[in-house]
Coordinates of C-alpha atoms and ligand atoms in Angstrom, one line a residue:
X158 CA -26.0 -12.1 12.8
X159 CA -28.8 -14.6 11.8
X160 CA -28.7 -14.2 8.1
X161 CA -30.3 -16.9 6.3
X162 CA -27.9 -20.2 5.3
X163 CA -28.0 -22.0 1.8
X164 CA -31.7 -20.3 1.2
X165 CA -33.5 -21.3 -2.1
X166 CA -34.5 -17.7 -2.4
X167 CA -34.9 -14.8 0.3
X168 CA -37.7 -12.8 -0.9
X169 CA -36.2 -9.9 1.1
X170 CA -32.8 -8.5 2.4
X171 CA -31.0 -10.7 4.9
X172 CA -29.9 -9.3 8.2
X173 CA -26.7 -7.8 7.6
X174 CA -23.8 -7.0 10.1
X175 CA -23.2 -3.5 11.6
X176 CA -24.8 -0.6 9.2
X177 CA -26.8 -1.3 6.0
X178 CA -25.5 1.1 3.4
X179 CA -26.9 0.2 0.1
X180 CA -29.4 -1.8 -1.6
X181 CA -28.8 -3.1 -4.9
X182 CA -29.5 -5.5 -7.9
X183 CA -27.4 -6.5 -10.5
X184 CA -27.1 -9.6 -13.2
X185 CA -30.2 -11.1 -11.6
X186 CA -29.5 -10.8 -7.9
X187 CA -30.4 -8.4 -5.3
X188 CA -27.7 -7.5 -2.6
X189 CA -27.7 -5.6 0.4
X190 CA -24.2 -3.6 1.5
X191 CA -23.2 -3.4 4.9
X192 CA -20.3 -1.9 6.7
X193 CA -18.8 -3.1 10.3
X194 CA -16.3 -3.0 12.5
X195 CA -14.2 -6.1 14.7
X196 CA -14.9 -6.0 18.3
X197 CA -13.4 -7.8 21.0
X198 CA -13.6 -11.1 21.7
X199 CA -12.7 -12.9 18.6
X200 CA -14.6 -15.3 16.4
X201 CA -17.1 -16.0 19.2
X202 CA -18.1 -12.3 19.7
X203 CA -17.6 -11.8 15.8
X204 CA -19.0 -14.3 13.7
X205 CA -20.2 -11.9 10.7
X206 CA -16.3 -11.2 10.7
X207 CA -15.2 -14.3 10.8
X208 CA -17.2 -15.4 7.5
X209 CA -15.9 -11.7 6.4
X210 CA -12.6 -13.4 6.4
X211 CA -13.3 -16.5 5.2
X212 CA -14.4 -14.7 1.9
X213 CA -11.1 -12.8 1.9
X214 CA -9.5 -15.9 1.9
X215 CA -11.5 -17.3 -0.9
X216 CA -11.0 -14.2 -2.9
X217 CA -7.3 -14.8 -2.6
X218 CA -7.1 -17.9 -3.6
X219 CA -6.0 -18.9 -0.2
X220 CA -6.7 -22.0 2.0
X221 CA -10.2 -21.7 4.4
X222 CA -8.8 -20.4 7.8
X223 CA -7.8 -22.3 11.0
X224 CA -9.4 -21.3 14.0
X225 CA -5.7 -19.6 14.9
X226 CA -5.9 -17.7 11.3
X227 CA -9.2 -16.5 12.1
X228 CA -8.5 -15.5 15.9
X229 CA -5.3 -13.1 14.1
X230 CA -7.1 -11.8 11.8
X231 CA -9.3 -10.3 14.5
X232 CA -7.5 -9.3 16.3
X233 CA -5.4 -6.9 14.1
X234 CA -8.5 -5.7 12.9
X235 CA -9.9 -5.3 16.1
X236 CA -6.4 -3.4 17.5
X237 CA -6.0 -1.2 14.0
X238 CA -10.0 -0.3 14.1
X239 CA -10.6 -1.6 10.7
X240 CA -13.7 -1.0 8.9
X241 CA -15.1 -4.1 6.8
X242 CA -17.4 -3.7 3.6
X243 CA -19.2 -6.7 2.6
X244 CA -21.8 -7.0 0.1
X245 CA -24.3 -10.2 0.8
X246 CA -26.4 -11.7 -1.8
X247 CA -30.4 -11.9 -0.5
X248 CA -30.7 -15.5 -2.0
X249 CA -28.2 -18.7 -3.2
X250 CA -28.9 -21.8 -4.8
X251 CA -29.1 -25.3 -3.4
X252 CA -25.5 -25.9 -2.2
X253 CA -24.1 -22.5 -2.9
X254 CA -22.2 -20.8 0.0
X255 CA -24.6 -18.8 2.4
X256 CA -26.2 -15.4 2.6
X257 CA -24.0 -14.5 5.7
X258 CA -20.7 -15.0 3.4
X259 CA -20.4 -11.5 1.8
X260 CA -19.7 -12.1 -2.5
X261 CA -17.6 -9.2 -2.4
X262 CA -15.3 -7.7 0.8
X263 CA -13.3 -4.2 1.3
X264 CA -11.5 -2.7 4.4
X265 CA -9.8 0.1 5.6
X266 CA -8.1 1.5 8.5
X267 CA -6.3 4.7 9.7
X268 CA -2.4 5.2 8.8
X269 CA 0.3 7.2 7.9
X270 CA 2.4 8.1 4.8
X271 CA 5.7 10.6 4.9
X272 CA 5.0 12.8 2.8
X273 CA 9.1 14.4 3.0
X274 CA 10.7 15.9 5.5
X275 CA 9.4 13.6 8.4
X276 CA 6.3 15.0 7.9
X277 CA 4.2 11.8 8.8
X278 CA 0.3 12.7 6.6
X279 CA -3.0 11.0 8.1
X280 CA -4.2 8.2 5.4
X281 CA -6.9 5.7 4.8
X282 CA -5.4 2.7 3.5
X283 CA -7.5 0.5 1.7
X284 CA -7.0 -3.6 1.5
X285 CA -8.7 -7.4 1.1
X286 CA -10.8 -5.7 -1.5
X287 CA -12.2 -9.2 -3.3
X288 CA -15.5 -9.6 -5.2
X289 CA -16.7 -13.6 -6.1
X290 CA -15.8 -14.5 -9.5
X291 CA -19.6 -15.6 -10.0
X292 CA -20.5 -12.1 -8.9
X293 CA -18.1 -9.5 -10.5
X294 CA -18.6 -7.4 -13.3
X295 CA -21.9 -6.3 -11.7
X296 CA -20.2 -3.0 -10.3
X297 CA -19.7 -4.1 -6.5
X298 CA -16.4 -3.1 -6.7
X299 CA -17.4 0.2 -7.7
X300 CA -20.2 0.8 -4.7
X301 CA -17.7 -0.3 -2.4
X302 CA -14.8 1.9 -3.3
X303 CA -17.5 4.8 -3.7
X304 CA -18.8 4.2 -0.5
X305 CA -15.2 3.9 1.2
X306 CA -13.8 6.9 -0.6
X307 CA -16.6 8.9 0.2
X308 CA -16.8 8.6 4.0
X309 CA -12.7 9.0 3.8
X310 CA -13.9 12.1 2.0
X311 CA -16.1 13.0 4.9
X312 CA -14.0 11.7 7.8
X313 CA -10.9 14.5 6.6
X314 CA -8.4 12.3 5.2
X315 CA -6.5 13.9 2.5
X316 CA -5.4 10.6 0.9
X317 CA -5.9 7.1 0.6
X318 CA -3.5 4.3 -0.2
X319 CA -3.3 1.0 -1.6
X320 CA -1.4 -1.6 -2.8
X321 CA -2.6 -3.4 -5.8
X322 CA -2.6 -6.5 -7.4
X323 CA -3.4 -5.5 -11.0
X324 CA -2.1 -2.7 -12.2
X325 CA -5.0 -1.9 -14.4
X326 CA -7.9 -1.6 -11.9
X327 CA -7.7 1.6 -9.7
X328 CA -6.7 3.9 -12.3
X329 CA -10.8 4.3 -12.4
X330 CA -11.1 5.1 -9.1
X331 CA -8.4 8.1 -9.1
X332 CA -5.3 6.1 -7.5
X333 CA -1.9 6.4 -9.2
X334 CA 1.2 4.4 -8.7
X335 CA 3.4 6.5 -6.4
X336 CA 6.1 4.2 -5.0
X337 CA 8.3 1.4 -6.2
X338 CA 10.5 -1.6 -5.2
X339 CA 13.4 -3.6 -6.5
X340 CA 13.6 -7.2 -5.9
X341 CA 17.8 -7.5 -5.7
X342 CA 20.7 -10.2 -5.7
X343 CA 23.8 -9.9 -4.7
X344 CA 26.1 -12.2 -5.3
X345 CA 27.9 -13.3 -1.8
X346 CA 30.4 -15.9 -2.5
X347 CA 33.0 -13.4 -1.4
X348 CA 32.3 -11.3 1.4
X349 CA 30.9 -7.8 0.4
X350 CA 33.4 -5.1 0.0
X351 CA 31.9 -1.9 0.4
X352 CA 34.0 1.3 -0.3
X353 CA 33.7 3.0 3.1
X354 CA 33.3 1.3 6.8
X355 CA 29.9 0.6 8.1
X356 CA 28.8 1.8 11.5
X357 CA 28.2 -0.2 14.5
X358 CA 27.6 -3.7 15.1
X359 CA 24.9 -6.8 14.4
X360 CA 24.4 -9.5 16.8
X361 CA 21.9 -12.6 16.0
X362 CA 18.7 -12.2 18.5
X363 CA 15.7 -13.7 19.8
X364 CA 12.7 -14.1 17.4
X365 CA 10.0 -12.5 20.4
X366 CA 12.6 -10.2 21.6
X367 CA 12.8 -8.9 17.5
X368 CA 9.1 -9.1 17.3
X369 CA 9.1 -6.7 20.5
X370 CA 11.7 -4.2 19.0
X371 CA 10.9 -4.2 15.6
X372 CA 7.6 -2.3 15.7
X373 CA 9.8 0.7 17.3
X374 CA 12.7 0.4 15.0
X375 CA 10.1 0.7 12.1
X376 CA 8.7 4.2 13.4
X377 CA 12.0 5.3 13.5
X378 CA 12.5 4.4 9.8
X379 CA 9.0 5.3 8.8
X380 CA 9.5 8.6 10.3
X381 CA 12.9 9.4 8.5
X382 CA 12.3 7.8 5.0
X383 CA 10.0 9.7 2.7
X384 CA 7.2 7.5 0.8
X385 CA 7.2 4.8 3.6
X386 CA 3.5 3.9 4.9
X387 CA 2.6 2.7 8.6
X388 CA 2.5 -0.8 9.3
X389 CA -0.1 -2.7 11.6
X390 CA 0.2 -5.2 13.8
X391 CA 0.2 -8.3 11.8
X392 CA 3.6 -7.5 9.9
X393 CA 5.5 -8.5 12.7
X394 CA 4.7 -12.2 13.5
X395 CA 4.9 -12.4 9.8
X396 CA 8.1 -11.2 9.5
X397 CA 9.9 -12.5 12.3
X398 CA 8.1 -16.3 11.6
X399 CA 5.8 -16.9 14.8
X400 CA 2.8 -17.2 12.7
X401 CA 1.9 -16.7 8.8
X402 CA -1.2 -16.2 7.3
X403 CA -0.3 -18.1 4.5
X404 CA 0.6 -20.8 4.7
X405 CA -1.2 -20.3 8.4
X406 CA 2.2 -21.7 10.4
X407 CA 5.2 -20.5 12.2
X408 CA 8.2 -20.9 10.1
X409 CA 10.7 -21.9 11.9
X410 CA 13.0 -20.8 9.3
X411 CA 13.5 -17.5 9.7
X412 CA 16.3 -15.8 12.1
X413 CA 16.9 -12.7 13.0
X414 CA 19.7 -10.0 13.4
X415 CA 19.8 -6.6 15.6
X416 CA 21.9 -3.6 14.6
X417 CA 23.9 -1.7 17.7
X418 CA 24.8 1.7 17.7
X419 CA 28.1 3.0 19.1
X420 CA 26.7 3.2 22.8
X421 CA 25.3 -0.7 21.8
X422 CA 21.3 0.8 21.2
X423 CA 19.3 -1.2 18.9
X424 CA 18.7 1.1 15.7
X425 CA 18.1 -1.6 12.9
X426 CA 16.9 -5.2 12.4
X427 CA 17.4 -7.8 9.7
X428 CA 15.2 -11.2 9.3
X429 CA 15.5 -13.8 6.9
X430 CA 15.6 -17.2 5.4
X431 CA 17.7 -19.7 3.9
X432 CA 16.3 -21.3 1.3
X433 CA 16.7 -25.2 1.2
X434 CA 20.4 -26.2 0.6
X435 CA 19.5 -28.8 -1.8
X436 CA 20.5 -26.7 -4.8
X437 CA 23.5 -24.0 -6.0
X438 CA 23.7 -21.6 -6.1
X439 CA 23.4 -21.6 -1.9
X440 CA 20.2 -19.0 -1.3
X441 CA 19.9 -16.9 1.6
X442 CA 15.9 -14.5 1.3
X443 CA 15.8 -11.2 3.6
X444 CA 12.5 -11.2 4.6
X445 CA 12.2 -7.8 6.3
X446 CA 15.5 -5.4 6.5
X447 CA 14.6 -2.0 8.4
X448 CA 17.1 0.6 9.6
X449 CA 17.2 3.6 11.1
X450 CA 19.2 5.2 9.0
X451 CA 20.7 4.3 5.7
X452 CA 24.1 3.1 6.8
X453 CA 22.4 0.9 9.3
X454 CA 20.5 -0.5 6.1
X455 CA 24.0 -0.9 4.7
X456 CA 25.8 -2.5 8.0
X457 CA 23.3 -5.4 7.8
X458 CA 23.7 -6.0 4.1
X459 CA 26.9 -6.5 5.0
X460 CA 25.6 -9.2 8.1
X461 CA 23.8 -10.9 5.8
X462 CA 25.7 -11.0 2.7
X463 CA 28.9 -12.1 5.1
X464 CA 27.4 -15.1 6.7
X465 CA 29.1 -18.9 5.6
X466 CA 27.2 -20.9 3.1
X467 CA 25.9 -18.2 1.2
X468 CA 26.2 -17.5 -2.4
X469 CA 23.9 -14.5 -2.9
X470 CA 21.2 -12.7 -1.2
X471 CA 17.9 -12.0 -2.4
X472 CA 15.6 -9.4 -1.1
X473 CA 12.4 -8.3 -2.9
X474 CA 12.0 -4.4 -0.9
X475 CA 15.1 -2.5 -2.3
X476 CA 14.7 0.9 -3.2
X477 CA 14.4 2.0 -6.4
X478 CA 17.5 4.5 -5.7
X479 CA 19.9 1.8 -3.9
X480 CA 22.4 3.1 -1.7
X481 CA 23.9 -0.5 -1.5
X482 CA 24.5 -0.7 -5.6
X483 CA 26.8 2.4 -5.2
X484 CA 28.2 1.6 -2.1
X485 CA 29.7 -1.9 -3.2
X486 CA 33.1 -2.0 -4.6
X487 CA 31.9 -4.5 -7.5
X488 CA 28.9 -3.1 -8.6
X489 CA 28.3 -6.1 -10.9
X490 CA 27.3 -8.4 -7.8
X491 CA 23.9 -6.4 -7.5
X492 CA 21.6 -7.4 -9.6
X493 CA 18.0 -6.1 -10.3
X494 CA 15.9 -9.1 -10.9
X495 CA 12.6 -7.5 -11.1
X496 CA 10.8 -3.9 -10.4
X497 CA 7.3 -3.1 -9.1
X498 CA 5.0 -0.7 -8.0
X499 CA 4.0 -0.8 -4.3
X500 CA 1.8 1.8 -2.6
X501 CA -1.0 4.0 -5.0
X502 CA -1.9 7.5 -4.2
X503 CA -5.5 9.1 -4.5
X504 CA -5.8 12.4 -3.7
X505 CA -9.1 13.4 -2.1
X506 CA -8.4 16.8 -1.0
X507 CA -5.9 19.0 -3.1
X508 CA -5.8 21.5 0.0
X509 CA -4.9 19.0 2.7
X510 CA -2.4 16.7 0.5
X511 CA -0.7 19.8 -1.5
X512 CA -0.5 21.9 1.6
X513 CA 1.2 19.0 3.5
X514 CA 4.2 18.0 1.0
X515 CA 7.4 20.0 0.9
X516 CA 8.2 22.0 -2.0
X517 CA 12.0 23.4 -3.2
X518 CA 11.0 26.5 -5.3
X519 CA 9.0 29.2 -4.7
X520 CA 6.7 30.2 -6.8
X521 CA 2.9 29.5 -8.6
X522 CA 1.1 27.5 -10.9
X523 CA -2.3 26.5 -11.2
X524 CA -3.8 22.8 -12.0
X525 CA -6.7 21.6 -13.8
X526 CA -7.8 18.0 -12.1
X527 CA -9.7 15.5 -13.6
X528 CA -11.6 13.4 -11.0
X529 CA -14.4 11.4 -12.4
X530 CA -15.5 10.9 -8.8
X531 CA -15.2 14.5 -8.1
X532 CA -13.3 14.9 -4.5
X533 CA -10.2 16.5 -6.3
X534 CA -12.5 17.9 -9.4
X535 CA -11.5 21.8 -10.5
X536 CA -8.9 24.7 -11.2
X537 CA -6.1 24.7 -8.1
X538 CA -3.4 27.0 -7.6
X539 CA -0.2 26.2 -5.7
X540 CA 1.6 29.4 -4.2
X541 CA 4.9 28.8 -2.0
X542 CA 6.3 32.4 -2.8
X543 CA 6.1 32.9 1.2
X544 CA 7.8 29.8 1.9
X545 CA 4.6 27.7 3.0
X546 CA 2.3 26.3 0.4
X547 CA -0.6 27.7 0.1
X548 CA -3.4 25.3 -2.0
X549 CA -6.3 27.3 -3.2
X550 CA -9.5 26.1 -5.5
X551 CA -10.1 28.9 -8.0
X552 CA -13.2 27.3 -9.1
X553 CA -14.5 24.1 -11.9
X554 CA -12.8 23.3 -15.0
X555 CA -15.0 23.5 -18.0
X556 CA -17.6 20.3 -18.8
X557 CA -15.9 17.8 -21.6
X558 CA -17.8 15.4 -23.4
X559 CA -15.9 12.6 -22.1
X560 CA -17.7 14.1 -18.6
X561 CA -21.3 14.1 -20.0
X562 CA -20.2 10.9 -21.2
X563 CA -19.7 9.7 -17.9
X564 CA -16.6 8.0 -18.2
X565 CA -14.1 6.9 -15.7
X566 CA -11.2 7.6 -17.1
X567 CA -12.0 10.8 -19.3
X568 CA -9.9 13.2 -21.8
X569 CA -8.0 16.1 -20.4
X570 CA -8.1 18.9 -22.2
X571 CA -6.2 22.0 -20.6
X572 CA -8.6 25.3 -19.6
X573 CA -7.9 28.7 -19.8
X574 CA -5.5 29.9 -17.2
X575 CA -4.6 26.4 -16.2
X576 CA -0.5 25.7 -16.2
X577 CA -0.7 22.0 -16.3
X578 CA -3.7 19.7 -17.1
X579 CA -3.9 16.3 -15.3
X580 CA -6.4 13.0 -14.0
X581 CA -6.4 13.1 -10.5
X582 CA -4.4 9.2 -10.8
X583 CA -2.0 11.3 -12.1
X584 CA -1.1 13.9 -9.5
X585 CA -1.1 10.7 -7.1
X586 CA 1.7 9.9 -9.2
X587 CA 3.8 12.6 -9.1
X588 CA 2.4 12.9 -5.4
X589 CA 5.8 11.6 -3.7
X590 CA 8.4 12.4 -6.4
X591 CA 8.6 8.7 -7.8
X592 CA 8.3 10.2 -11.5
X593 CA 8.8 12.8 -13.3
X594 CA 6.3 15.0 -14.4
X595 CA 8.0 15.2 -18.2
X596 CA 7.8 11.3 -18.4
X597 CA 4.4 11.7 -17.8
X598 CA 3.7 14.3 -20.1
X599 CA 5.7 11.9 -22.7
X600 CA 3.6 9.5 -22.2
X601 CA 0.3 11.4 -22.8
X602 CA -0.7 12.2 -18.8
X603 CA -0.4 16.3 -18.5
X604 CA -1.3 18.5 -21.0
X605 CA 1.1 21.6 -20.4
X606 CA 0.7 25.4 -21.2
X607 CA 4.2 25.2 -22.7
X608 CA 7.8 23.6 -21.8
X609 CA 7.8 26.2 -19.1
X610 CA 4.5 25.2 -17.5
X611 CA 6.0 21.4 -17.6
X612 CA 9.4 22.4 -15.9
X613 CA 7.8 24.5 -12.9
X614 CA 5.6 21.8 -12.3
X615 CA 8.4 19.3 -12.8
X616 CA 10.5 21.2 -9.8
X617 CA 7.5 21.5 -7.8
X618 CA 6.7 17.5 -7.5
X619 CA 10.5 16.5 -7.6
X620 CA 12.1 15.4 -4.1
X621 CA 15.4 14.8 -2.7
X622 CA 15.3 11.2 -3.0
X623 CA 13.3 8.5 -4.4
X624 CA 10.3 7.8 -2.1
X625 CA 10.8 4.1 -0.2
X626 CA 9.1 2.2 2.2
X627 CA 9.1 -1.5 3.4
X628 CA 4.9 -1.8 4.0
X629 CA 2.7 -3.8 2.2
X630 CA -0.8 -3.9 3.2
Ligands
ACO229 C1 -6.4 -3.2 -2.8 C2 -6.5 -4.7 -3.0 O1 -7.0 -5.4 -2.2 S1 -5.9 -5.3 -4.4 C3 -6.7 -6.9 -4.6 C4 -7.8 -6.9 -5.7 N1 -8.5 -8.2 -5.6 C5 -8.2 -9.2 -6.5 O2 -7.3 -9.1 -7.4 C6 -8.9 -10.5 -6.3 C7 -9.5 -11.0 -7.6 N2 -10.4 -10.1 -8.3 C8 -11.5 -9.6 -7.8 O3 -11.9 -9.9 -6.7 C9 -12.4 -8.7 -8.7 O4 -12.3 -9.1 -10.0 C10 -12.1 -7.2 -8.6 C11 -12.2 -6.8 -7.1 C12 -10.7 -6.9 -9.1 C13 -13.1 -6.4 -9.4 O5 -14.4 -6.5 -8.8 P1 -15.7 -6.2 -9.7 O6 -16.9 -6.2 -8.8 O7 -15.8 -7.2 -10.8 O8 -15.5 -4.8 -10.3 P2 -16.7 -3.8 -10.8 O9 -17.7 -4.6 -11.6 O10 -17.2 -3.0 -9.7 O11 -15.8 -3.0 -11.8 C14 -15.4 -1.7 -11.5 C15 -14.6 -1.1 -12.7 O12 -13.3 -1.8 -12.7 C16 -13.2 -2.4 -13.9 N3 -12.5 -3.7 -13.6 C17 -12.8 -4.6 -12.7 N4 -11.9 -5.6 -12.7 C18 -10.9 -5.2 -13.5 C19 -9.7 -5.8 -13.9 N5 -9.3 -7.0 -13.3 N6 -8.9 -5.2 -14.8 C20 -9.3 -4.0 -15.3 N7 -10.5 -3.4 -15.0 C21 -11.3 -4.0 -14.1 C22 -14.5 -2.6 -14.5 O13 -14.5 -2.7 -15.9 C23 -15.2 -1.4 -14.0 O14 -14.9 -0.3 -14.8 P3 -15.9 1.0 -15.0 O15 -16.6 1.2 -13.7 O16 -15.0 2.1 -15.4 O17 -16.9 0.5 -16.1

């Protein structure tokens, strides 16, 4: 890429990596957009990525890469086929950082979220979305999203996922909250009594030997545990301390611990920290705890909260519905300390997503969606009277004026022969059973034919258990 550095003024568009996809001009300057992948060969086979990453980094408040940093960073991207959006001014002041830095960055990539039942539903997941403080508010956010959601649209996937950093930004663009975590203590100063046996046994391992084993273990939990997303391949130096992004180091710190079934396989792991012993009470962090099943989960609790020198145990990816709390003998020693959301759902195609979830009841009701971006736009009927969901679009809703109006965000009103009324943010919501639909109804989200209307849709979006999953992207 030979875009122009520190230029006074470029009277026309610089040379942008990969595709050009938009041209636009906003609070005084002209941009051009620009979408790319990572090939191989790292930072000297990639430089328009490596200054992609350098504006993550800035966007994030984070220190300017290491030549190590950058060389990662690639070469995730490169393995996980990640797409990068950049948007590139055409001109910067004396002193200002160059053309080739992109003011405002987006990627995605290709994963996986359970959707129930093991059913493992192809996803774009959506990350490093950062716009320059001296460039936002100019709607770059906006193109890139819309461009991104878009070619999702195009590309078949039926969802895409985020994690977010504000909780009042991607409403807009149709995602709802969908899953949540519990950062827990549990108090270890006596060894954890729980009220039944665990299985198996936990040895203390290698770090590389974890880092090879852990990405296996994982499927095997991402596979069983409805609500948990696919992870990449930077996770696992992260969580196993060969090399972190931030603060862009090994940490030392962190051990780890395997979980053996009866015939002594490997079916769960446990990493962590201790915090520095300079202060009581004596801290122990679990940095990543994955099992295969949920008494493995519960087997290295015990490991961890057993260990010498320990007066509690802190972990900050519990599920919202903890097995441990109820499994303890002395509930009191667990101890929510904070709750959060984690992964957002959009829905971009009703069929697809609907048709791919398990439902318990049979039966029918139709939906009105609100989707001011207009993938999910329209009248939908849900039928699982043969046992398989069958997702059909009966046709528009009716124009409201918050729709002439252009808004984001708009009223919803409910339409003739509609059951339930909702924003497409909404249904991403109730997508993986983390609410209920009558708390959202309470709080003003779905407009309901009557009570009956609100409980079939209420039995249609509930699930077994509380969706859960250890990835954030
Ligand atoms: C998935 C992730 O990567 S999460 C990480 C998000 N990034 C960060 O938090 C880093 C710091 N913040 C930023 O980089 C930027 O401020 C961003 C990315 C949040 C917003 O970028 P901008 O280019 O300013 O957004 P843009 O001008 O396109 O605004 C789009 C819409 O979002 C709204 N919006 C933008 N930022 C915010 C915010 N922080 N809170 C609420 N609304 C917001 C705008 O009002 C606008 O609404 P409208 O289209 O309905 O009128």
């Amino acid at each position: 890429m030979d875009a122009q550095q520190n230029a006074p003024t470029a009277p026309e568009a610089p040379a942008v990596p990969g595709r050009m996809t938009e041209a636009y001009s906003a609070g005084g300057h002209d941009y051009t957009f620009a979408e790319f992948g990572v090939g191989p060969g790292g930072t000297a086979r990639n430089p328009a990525a490596a200054e992609w990453v350098r504006a993550i980094r800035q966007g994030f408040h984070q220190a300017e890469p290491c030549e190590e940093t950058l060389e990662r960073t690639l070469s995730w991207m490169h393995a996980e086929r990640v797409r990068l959006r950049g948007a590139y001014p055409h001109a910067v002041p004396e002193a200002a950082l160059p053309t080739d830095r992109p003011v405002a960055s987006f990627a995605s990539w290709e994963g996986s979220v359970n959707v129930g039942r093991g059913r493992l539903l192809r996803a774009r997941l959506i990350s490093e979305v950062t716009v320059r403080p001296t460039h936002s508010r100019r709607g770059l956010l906006r193109r890139l999203m819309t461009a991104d959601l878009d070619r999702a649209r195009r590309d078949g996937y039926p969802v895409a996922l985020l994690t977010a950093t504000e909780a009042t930004i991607y409403g807009r663009f149709g995602f709802g909250a969908a899953t949540f975590l519990r950062e827990v203590q549990v108090d270890a100063t006596t060894r954890l009594q729980l009220k039944a046996p665990t299985v198996g046994t936990v040895e203390m391992a290698d770090g590389d030997a974890v880092r090879r084993l852990a990405p296996v273990l994982f499927q095997r939990f991402h596979e069983r545990s409805h609500g948990s997303v696919s992870r990449v391949a930077y996770h696992w130096p992260e969580y196993t301390g060969e090399y972190q992004l931030t603060p862009q180091k090994p940490d030392p710190e962190i051990r780890c611990a395997v979980h053996y079934d009866d015939a002594m396989q490997p079916d769960g792991y446990v990493t962590y920290r201790f915090e520095p012993n300079t202060s009581y009470p004596l801290t122990l962090t679990v940095v990543d705890l994955v099992g295969a099943t949920p008494d493995v989960s519960l087997a290295l609790w015990e490991f961890v909260t057993s260990l010498d020198l320990v007066d509690r145990v802190r972990f900050r990816r519990a599920p919202v519905e903890d097995p441990l709390a109820w499994a303890m003998v002395d509930r009191a020693k667990y101890r929510v300390t904070a709750e959060f959301d984690e992964v957002w759902v959009r829905v971009l195609d009703p069929v697809a997503a609907l048709e791919a979830r398990p439902y318990t009841p049979r039966g029918r009701i139709v939906l009105s969606l609100v989707d001011s971006m207009g993938y999910a736009d329209g009248i939908w009927e849900l039928d699982t009277t043969s046992g398989r969901p069958v997702v059909e679009r009966l046709g528009d809703r009716p124009r409201t004026a918050d729709d002439d109006a252009g808004r984001s965000v708009p009223a919803v009103e409910l339409p003739e022969g509609a059951d339930v009324a909702m924003r497409v943010d909404v249904l991403g919501s109730l997508y993986l059973g983390a609410v209920k639909a009558s708390t959202l109804e309470q709080a003003g989200l779905i407009v309901a034919r009557d009570e009956d209307a609100l409980r079939d849709l209420q039995d249609f979006m509930e699930t077994p258990t509380a969706p859960y999953g250890v990835t954030h992207f």
